[in-house]
Amino acid sequence: MAVSDTENGGTAAINSDSKDGALKSGGGATKEITTVILELGILFHSMIIGVTLGVTPDDSFTTLLVAVCFHQMFEGMALGVLLAELDLSRRSKSLLALMYPLTTPAGIVIGILVRNQYNENASGLVLTQGILDSLS
């Protein structure tokens, strides 16, 4: 797939699958939909990470917190680049950008509330923590 400049300063990709070699635009509604779906997946992922962090015992909390902070920082930078490139209103971009940093702390609050309600000696606790770790 080759890339060439278009008249309006953007780029277009030559579709190597089509028989006539037509130019296919690299943007449009598909890019917005794809980015919003990616954002929703990342929000779910961040919520599960927050819940996992909230139910983590005190002895391994600090290690997990440092790892999550670095992970979230780089994930947030990548998501920010994608959001900046969208052709959405400033309000929509701000809303999408604001949702990301709020989901992990919300998950932590949920995890702390759940942690205060369950029995640490229960047999299903290890299974639940394993499931949350694998989902995150």
Short mmCIF file of the C-alpha atoms (twelve columns), coordinates in Angstrom:
data_MODEL
# 
_entry.id   MODEL 
# 
loop_
_atom_site.group_PDB 
_atom_site.id 
_atom_site.type_symbol 
_atom_site.label_atom_id 
_atom_site.label_alt_id 
_atom_site.label_comp_id 
_atom_site.label_asym_id 
_atom_site.label_seq_id 
_atom_site.Cartn_x 
_atom_site.Cartn_y 
_atom_site.Cartn_z 
_atom_site.pdbx_PDB_model_num 
ATOM 1   C CA . MET A 1   0.000   0.000   0.000   1 
ATOM 2   C CA . ALA A 2   1.653   3.279   -1.101  1 
ATOM 3   C CA . VAL A 3   0.961   6.734   0.339   1 
ATOM 4   C CA . SER A 4   0.811   9.935   -1.708  1 
ATOM 5   C CA . ASP A 5   -0.029  13.589  -0.993  1 
ATOM 6   C CA . THR A 6   -3.445  14.883  -1.959  1 
ATOM 7   C CA . GLU A 7   -4.333  18.385  -3.121  1 
ATOM 8   C CA . ASN A 8   -5.696  19.509  0.284   1 
ATOM 9   C CA . GLY A 9   -2.487  18.705  2.174   1 
ATOM 10  C CA . GLY A 10  -3.633  15.380  3.644   1 
ATOM 11  C CA . THR A 11  -2.587  11.894  2.735   1 
ATOM 12  C CA . ALA A 12  -4.444  9.146   0.979   1 
ATOM 13  C CA . ALA A 13  -3.610  5.489   0.665   1 
ATOM 14  C CA . ILE A 14  -3.653  3.631   -2.603  1 
ATOM 15  C CA . ASN A 15  -5.853  0.626   -2.114  1 
ATOM 16  C CA . SER A 16  -3.828  -2.301  -3.374  1 
ATOM 17  C CA . ASP A 17  -6.852  -4.612  -3.163  1 
ATOM 18  C CA . SER A 18  -8.938  -2.738  -5.705  1 
ATOM 19  C CA . LYS A 19  -8.534  -3.465  -9.410  1 
ATOM 20  C CA . ASP A 20  -8.410  0.158   -10.516 1 
ATOM 21  C CA . GLY A 21  -5.935  1.386   -7.861  1 
ATOM 22  C CA . ALA A 22  -8.415  3.987   -6.588  1 
ATOM 23  C CA . LEU A 23  -7.436  6.327   -3.785  1 
ATOM 24  C CA . LYS A 24  -9.066  5.584   -0.471  1 
ATOM 25  C CA . SER A 25  -9.373  8.354   2.097   1 
ATOM 26  C CA . GLY A 26  -7.523  7.736   5.364   1 
ATOM 27  C CA . GLY A 27  -10.131 9.418   7.614   1 
ATOM 28  C CA . GLY A 28  -13.838 9.895   7.814   1 
ATOM 29  C CA . ALA A 29  -16.416 8.468   10.155  1 
ATOM 30  C CA . THR A 30  -14.647 5.108   10.296  1 
ATOM 31  C CA . LYS A 31  -11.696 6.678   12.107  1 
ATOM 32  C CA . GLU A 32  -13.977 8.321   14.676  1 
ATOM 33  C CA . ILE A 33  -15.944 5.123   15.263  1 
ATOM 34  C CA . THR A 34  -12.780 3.043   15.571  1 
ATOM 35  C CA . THR A 35  -11.220 5.469   18.046  1 
ATOM 36  C CA . VAL A 36  -14.384 5.671   20.172  1 
ATOM 37  C CA . ILE A 37  -14.629 1.860   20.271  1 
ATOM 38  C CA . LEU A 38  -10.960 1.712   21.256  1 
ATOM 39  C CA . GLU A 39  -11.623 4.298   23.969  1 
ATOM 40  C CA . LEU A 40  -14.530 2.240   25.337  1 
ATOM 41  C CA . GLY A 41  -12.307 -0.843  25.477  1 
ATOM 42  C CA . ILE A 42  -9.574  1.121   27.241  1 
ATOM 43  C CA . LEU A 43  -12.125 2.529   29.705  1 
ATOM 44  C CA . PHE A 44  -13.314 -0.995  30.553  1 
ATOM 45  C CA . HIS A 45  -9.685  -2.104  30.876  1 
ATOM 46  C CA . SER A 46  -8.893  0.849   33.158  1 
ATOM 47  C CA . MET A 47  -11.931 0.165   35.332  1 
ATOM 48  C CA . ILE A 48  -10.891 -3.475  35.810  1 
ATOM 49  C CA . ILE A 49  -7.316  -2.373  36.588  1 
ATOM 50  C CA . GLY A 50  -8.719  0.018   39.197  1 
ATOM 51  C CA . VAL A 51  -10.864 -2.681  40.811  1 
ATOM 52  C CA . THR A 52  -7.870  -5.035  40.836  1 
ATOM 53  C CA . LEU A 53  -5.721  -2.344  42.430  1 
ATOM 54  C CA . GLY A 54  -8.421  -1.599  44.997  1 
ATOM 55  C CA . VAL A 55  -8.696  -5.210  46.176  1 
ATOM 56  C CA . THR A 56  -4.929  -5.829  46.168  1 
ATOM 57  C CA . PRO A 57  -3.512  -6.625  49.623  1 
ATOM 58  C CA . ASP A 58  -1.256  -4.031  51.240  1 
ATOM 59  C CA . ASP A 59  1.952   -6.025  50.800  1 
ATOM 60  C CA . SER A 60  1.847   -5.958  46.974  1 
ATOM 61  C CA . PHE A 61  -0.083  -2.690  46.510  1 
ATOM 62  C CA . THR A 62  2.951   -0.427  46.001  1 
ATOM 63  C CA . THR A 63  4.525   -2.628  43.345  1 
ATOM 64  C CA . LEU A 64  1.276   -2.895  41.423  1 
ATOM 65  C CA . LEU A 65  0.618   0.851   41.778  1 
ATOM 66  C CA . VAL A 66  3.983   1.759   40.198  1 
ATOM 67  C CA . ALA A 67  3.408   -0.664  37.311  1 
ATOM 68  C CA . VAL A 68  -0.129  0.632   36.733  1 
ATOM 69  C CA . CYS A 69  1.035   4.269   36.778  1 
ATOM 70  C CA . PHE A 70  3.593   3.690   34.037  1 
ATOM 71  C CA . HIS A 71  1.126   1.587   32.032  1 
ATOM 72  C CA . GLN A 72  -1.630  4.191   32.291  1 
ATOM 73  C CA . MET A 73  0.730   7.045   31.414  1 
ATOM 74  C CA . PHE A 74  1.820   5.517   28.113  1 
ATOM 75  C CA . GLU A 75  -1.686  4.300   27.313  1 
ATOM 76  C CA . GLY A 76  -3.022  7.812   27.979  1 
ATOM 77  C CA . MET A 77  -0.430  9.413   25.705  1 
ATOM 78  C CA . ALA A 78  -1.296  7.052   22.865  1 
ATOM 79  C CA . LEU A 79  -5.020  7.630   23.339  1 
ATOM 80  C CA . GLY A 80  -4.480  11.391  23.472  1 
ATOM 81  C CA . VAL A 81  -2.704  11.347  20.108  1 
ATOM 82  C CA . LEU A 82  -5.599  9.426   18.565  1 
ATOM 83  C CA . LEU A 83  -8.190  11.781  20.076  1 
ATOM 84  C CA . ALA A 84  -6.315  14.860  18.868  1 
ATOM 85  C CA . GLU A 85  -6.467  13.625  15.271  1 
ATOM 86  C CA . LEU A 86  -10.263 13.191  15.250  1 
ATOM 87  C CA . ASP A 87  -12.583 15.535  13.388  1 
ATOM 88  C CA . LEU A 88  -14.867 16.042  16.370  1 
ATOM 89  C CA . SER A 89  -15.919 19.177  18.205  1 
ATOM 90  C CA . ARG A 90  -13.728 20.472  21.007  1 
ATOM 91  C CA . ARG A 91  -16.430 19.527  23.516  1 
ATOM 92  C CA . SER A 92  -16.567 15.909  22.302  1 
ATOM 93  C CA . LYS A 93  -12.797 15.592  22.385  1 
ATOM 94  C CA . SER A 94  -12.712 17.054  25.900  1 
ATOM 95  C CA . LEU A 95  -15.376 14.622  27.094  1 
ATOM 96  C CA . LEU A 96  -13.530 11.636  25.627  1 
ATOM 97  C CA . ALA A 97  -10.243 12.858  27.089  1 
ATOM 98  C CA . LEU A 98  -11.786 13.467  30.527  1 
ATOM 99  C CA . MET A 99  -13.323 10.007  30.807  1 
ATOM 100 C CA . TYR A 100 -9.967  8.212   30.636  1 
ATOM 101 C CA . PRO A 101 -8.274  9.603   33.774  1 
ATOM 102 C CA . LEU A 102 -11.447 9.136   35.833  1 
ATOM 103 C CA . THR A 103 -12.059 5.426   35.228  1 
ATOM 104 C CA . THR A 104 -9.088  3.955   37.093  1 
ATOM 105 C CA . PRO A 105 -9.740  5.968   40.289  1 
ATOM 106 C CA . ALA A 106 -13.431 5.029   40.041  1 
ATOM 107 C CA . GLY A 107 -12.397 1.382   39.768  1 
ATOM 108 C CA . ILE A 108 -10.105 1.781   42.773  1 
ATOM 109 C CA . VAL A 109 -13.022 3.156   44.814  1 
ATOM 110 C CA . ILE A 110 -15.169 0.189   43.766  1 
ATOM 111 C CA . GLY A 111 -12.320 -2.188  44.649  1 
ATOM 112 C CA . ILE A 112 -11.850 -0.627  48.091  1 
ATOM 113 C CA . LEU A 113 -15.592 -0.845  48.800  1 
ATOM 114 C CA . VAL A 114 -15.633 -4.485  47.704  1 
ATOM 115 C CA . ARG A 115 -12.505 -5.256  49.721  1 
ATOM 116 C CA . ASN A 116 -14.138 -3.952  52.886  1 
ATOM 117 C CA . GLN A 117 -17.125 -6.257  52.324  1 
ATOM 118 C CA . TYR A 118 -15.531 -9.633  51.611  1 
ATOM 119 C CA . ASN A 119 -13.902 -12.222 53.852  1 
ATOM 120 C CA . GLU A 120 -10.152 -12.427 53.209  1 
ATOM 121 C CA . ASN A 121 -10.142 -16.091 54.216  1 
ATOM 122 C CA . ALA A 122 -12.848 -17.115 51.731  1 
ATOM 123 C CA . SER A 123 -11.898 -19.815 49.251  1 
ATOM 124 C CA . GLY A 124 -13.371 -17.960 46.274  1 
ATOM 125 C CA . LEU A 125 -11.203 -14.893 46.888  1 
ATOM 126 C CA . VAL A 126 -8.146  -16.303 45.132  1 
ATOM 127 C CA . LEU A 127 -10.300 -17.274 42.146  1 
ATOM 128 C CA . THR A 128 -11.878 -13.810 42.001  1 
ATOM 129 C CA . GLN A 129 -8.508  -12.063 42.189  1 
ATOM 130 C CA . GLY A 130 -7.159  -14.354 39.466  1 
ATOM 131 C CA . ILE A 131 -10.109 -13.550 37.196  1 
ATOM 132 C CA . LEU A 132 -9.708  -9.801  37.774  1 
ATOM 133 C CA . ASP A 133 -5.961  -10.039 37.114  1 
ATOM 134 C CA . SER A 134 -6.528  -11.912 33.876  1 
ATOM 135 C CA . LEU A 135 -9.204  -9.440  32.720  1 
ATOM 136 C CA . SER A 136 -6.985  -6.474  33.452  1 
# 
